[in-house]
XYZ file of C-alpha atoms in Angstrom:
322
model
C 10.660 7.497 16.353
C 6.960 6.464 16.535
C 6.655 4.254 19.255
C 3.982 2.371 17.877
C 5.796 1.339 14.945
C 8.531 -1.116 16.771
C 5.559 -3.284 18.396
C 3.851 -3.608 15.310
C 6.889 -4.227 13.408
C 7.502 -6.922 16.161
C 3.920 -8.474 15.966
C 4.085 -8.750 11.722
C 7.676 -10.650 12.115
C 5.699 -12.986 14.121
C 2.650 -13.317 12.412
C 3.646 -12.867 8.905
C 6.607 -14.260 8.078
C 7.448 -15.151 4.014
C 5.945 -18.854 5.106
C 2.620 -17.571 6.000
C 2.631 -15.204 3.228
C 2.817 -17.928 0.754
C 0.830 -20.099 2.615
C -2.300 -17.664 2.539
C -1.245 -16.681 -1.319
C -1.614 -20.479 -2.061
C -4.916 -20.756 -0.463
C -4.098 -21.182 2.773
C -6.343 -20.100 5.932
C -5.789 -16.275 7.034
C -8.138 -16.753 10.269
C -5.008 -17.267 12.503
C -2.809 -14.246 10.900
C -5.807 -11.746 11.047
C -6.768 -12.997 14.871
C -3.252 -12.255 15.917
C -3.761 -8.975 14.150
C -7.596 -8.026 15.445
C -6.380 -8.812 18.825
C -3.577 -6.310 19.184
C -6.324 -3.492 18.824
C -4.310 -2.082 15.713
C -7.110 -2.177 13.421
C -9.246 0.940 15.359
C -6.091 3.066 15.310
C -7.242 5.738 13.550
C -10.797 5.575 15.160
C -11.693 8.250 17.078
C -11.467 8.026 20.623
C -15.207 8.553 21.492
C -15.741 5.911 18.924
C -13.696 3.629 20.958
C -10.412 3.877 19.363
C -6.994 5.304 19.753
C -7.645 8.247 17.673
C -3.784 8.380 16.431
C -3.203 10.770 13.800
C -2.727 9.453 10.217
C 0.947 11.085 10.211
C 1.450 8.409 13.010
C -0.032 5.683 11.000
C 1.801 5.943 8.096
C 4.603 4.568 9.248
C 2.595 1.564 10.164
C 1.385 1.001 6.606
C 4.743 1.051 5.404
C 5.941 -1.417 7.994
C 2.595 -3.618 6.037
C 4.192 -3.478 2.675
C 7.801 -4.177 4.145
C 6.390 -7.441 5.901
C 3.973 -8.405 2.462
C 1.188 -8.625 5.062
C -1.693 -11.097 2.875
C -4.619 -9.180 4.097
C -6.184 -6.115 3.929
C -4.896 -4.213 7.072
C -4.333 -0.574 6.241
C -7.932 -1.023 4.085
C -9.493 -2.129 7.224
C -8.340 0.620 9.236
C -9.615 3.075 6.938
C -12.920 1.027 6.655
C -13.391 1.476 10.521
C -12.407 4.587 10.650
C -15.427 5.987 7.981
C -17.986 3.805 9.742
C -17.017 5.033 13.100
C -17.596 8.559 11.584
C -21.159 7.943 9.845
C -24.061 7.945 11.573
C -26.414 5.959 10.081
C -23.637 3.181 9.569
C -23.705 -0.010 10.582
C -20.738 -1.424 12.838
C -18.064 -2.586 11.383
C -17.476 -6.007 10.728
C -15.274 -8.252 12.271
C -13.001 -9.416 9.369
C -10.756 -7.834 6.911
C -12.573 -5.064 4.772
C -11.478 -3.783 1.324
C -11.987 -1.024 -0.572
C -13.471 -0.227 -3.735
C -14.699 2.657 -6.415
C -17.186 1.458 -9.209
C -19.595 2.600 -11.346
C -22.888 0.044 -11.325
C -21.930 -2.774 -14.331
C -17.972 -2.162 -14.366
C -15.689 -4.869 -13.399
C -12.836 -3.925 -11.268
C -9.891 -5.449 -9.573
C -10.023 -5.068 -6.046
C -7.056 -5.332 -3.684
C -6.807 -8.056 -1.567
C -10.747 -8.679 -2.737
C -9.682 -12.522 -2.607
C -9.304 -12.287 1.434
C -11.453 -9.457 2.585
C -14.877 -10.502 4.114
C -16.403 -7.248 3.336
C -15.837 -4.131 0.713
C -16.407 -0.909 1.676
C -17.593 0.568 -2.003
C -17.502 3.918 -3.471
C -20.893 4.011 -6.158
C -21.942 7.451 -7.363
C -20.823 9.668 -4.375
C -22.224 7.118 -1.753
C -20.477 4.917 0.180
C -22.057 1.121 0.560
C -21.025 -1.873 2.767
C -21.169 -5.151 0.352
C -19.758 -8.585 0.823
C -16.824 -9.533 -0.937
C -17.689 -11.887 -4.027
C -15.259 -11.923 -6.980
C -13.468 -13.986 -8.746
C -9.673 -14.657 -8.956
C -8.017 -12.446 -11.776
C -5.546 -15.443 -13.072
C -2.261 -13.659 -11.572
C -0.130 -16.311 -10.027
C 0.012 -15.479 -5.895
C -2.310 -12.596 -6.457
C -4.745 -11.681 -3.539
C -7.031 -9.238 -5.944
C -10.378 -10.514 -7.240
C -12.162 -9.239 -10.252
C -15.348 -7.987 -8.479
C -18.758 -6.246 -10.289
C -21.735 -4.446 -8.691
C -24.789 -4.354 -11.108
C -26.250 -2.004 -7.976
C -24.432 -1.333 -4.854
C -26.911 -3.186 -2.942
C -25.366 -4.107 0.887
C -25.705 -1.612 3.465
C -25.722 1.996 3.069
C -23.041 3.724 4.772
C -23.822 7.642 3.901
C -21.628 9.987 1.646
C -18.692 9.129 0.452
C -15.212 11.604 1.986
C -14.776 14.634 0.697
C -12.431 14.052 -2.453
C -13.738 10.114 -2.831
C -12.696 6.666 -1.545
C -9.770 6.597 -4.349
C -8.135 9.363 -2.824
C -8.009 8.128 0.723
C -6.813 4.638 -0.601
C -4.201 5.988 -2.707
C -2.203 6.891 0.426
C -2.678 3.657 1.475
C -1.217 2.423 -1.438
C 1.544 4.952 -1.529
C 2.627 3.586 2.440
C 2.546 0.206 1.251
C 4.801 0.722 -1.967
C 7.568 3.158 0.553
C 7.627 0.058 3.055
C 8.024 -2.936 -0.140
C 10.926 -0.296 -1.392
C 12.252 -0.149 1.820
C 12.593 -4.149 2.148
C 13.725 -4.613 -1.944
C 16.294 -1.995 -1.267
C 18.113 -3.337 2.010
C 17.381 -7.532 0.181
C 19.438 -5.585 -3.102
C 22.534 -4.252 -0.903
C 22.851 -6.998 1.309
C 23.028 -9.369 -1.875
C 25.014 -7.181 -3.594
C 28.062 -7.594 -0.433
C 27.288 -11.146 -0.634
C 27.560 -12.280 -4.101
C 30.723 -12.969 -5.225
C 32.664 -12.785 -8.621
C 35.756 -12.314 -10.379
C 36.975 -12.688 -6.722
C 35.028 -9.670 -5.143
C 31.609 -8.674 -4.002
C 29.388 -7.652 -7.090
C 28.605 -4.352 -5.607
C 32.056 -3.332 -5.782
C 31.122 -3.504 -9.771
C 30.637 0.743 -10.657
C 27.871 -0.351 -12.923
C 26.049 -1.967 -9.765
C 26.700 0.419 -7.641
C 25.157 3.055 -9.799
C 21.955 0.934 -10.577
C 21.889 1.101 -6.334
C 22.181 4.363 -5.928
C 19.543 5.049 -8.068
C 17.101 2.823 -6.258
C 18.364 4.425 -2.927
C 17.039 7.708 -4.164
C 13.779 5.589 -5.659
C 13.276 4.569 -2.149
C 13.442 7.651 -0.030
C 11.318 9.567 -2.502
C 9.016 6.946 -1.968
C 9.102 7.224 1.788
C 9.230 11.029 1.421
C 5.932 11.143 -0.947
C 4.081 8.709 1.203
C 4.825 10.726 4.359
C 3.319 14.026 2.348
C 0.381 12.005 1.857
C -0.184 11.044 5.531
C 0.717 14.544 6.722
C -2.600 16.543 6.334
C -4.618 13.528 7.807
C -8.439 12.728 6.521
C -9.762 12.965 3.964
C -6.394 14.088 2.294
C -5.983 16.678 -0.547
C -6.149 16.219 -3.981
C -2.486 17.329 -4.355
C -1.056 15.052 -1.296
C -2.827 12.380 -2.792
C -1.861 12.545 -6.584
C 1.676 13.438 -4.837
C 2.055 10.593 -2.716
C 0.587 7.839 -5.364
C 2.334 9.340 -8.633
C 5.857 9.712 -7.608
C 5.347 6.029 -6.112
C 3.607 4.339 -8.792
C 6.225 5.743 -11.335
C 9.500 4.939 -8.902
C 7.771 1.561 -8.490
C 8.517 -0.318 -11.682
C 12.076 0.995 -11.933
C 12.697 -0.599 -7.863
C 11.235 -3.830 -9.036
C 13.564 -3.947 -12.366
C 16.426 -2.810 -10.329
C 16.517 -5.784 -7.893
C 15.780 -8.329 -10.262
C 18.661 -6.874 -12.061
C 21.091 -7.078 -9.858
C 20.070 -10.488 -8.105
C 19.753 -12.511 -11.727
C 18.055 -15.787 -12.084
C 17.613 -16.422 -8.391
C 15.346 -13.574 -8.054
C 12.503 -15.160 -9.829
C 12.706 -18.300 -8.171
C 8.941 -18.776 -6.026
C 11.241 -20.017 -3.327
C 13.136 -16.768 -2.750
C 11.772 -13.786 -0.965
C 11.919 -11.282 -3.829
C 9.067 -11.836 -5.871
C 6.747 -11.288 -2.787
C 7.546 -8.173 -3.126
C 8.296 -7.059 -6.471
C 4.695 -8.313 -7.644
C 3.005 -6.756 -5.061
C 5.082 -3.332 -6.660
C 3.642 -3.756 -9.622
C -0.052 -4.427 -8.320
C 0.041 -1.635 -5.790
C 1.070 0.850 -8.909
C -1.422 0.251 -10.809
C -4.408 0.266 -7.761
C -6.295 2.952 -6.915
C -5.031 5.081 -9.940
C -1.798 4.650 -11.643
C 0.691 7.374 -11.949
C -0.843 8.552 -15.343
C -4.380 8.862 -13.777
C -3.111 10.892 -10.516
C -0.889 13.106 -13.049
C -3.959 14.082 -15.173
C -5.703 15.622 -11.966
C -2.307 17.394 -10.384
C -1.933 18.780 -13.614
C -5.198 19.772 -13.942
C -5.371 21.511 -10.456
C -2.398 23.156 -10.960
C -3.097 24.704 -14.312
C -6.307 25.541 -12.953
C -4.917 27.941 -10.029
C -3.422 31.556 -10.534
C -0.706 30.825 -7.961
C 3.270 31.029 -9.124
C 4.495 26.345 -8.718
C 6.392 27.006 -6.008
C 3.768 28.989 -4.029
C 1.208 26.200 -5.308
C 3.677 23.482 -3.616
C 3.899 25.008 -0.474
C 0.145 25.873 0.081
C -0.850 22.889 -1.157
C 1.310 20.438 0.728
C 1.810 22.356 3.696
């Protein structure tokens, strides 16, 4: 058990409960939510030591970003933690700021969505190799509750930060996103069973229904290969590898939409109501699958790599995530 996870676990069920979620998704001040947050000293984790932070390993951290995507934190947590981390280890960089930092990769001209762009202060941006600190300006992308923001860089401009990791910015966030999508699974999953025993018809509990029951069993499996591939990806630490990256974000991203359909299934209308829990989650499936490369994109370079390397699959597998 990682015994950092059950105080932060402890600290988001007090700071982020499904009120403030919607709250901040509405428009709502974050100030208090990411004070409680900057205060507990979570955000410099992964910081080195010499830096000034606890210098945990990412395997240990992992667990953390799931417990973000189980709670449907509003801000950019895990993103900031990364943020720190890569200034801390550049050293012409300037300090890090002190509010919530988002990532992004972009070419100069190309509009992108940006996660939780819409609350971040800052974006830590990915142009051309190089690695730039930029305020966050973007506008909303028109999803309802949505936290992204449509955000274009004509030239980097901001602060230059130094090289971007080996591997790129995309990589490193897509193991983010793969934490975040385990921990959402992890909450749909245990909301879908505990309905399931309390929903009643035809005089017994709906998941006594075989069709039901095989629908949950399916997203069972869904969810532990989630939690499985997003451990892979935290295993090797940073910067990770191509193939514990495309591992981690592809076999997410493609169990994602299948959770999300699955629980709406089996809760009906009331699972699209605004005023019950599910959709907090379920949305933010679908946004976190398509961020930072969707299963398609990831696929392309696995493929590519694996092709590309003389090695028998199963000797490629265990070299590669090892």
């Amino acid at each position: 058990m990682n015994e950092f996870l059950e105080p932060f676990e402890r600290m988001l069920e007090a700071l982020s409960p499904p009120a403030t979620v919607r709250a901040i998704e509405a428009g709502g001040s974050a100030a208090a939510l990411w004070d409680g947050i900057a205060e507990s000293g979570f955000l410099d984790a992964l910081v080195p030591e010499d830096c000034g932070g606890a210098g945990l390993p990412l395997s240990e951290i992992g667990p953390l970003w799931q417990a973000l995507g189980r709670h449907a934190v509003p801000l950019p947590v895990g993103e900031t933690m990364l943020a720190r981390t890569l200034l801390a280890a550049a050293p012409a960089a300037p300090a890090a700021p002190a509010g919530p930092i988002a990532l992004a990769v972009a070419d100069p001209g190309t509009a992108i969505v940006v996660p939780f762009g819409g609350v971040a202060h800052h974006v830590l941006l990915e142009s051309g190799s190089q690695l730039y600190l930029v305020e966050a300006d973007g506008e909303p992308t028109g999803v309802p509750g949505s936290l992204a923001a449509r955000m274009r860089w004509d030239a980097p401009g901001g602060v230059s930060v130094g090289a971007a990791p080996p591997g790129g910015l995309r990589a490193v966030a897509a193991i983010l996103r793969a934490a975040l999508i385990a921990g959402a699974a992890d909450r749909l999953t245990t909301m879908t069973a505990a309905y399931a025993n309390e929903r009643v018809q035809f005089g017994k509990p709906i998941g006594k229904q075989q069709a039901l029951q095989q629908q949950m069993a399916v997203m069972a499996e869904d969810m532990v290969a989630c939690r499985i591939a997003a451990q892979l990806g935290c295993a090797g630490g940073l910067p990770p590898s191509l193939a514990a990256a495309a591992t981690a974000k592809s076999i997410t991203s493609t169990a994602a939409p299948r959770l999300a359909a699955t629980a709406h299934a089996i809760h009906g209308a009331i699972g699209i109501s605004a005023e019950y829990d599910l959709q907090l989650y379920t949305r933010r499936l679908h946004e976190w699958r398509l961020a930072d490369g969707s299963e398609t994109y990831w696929n392309r370079l696995l493929g590519a790599a694996r092709l590309g390397d003389a090695r028998g699959s199963v000797d490629y597998v265990r070299e590669m995530l090892a």
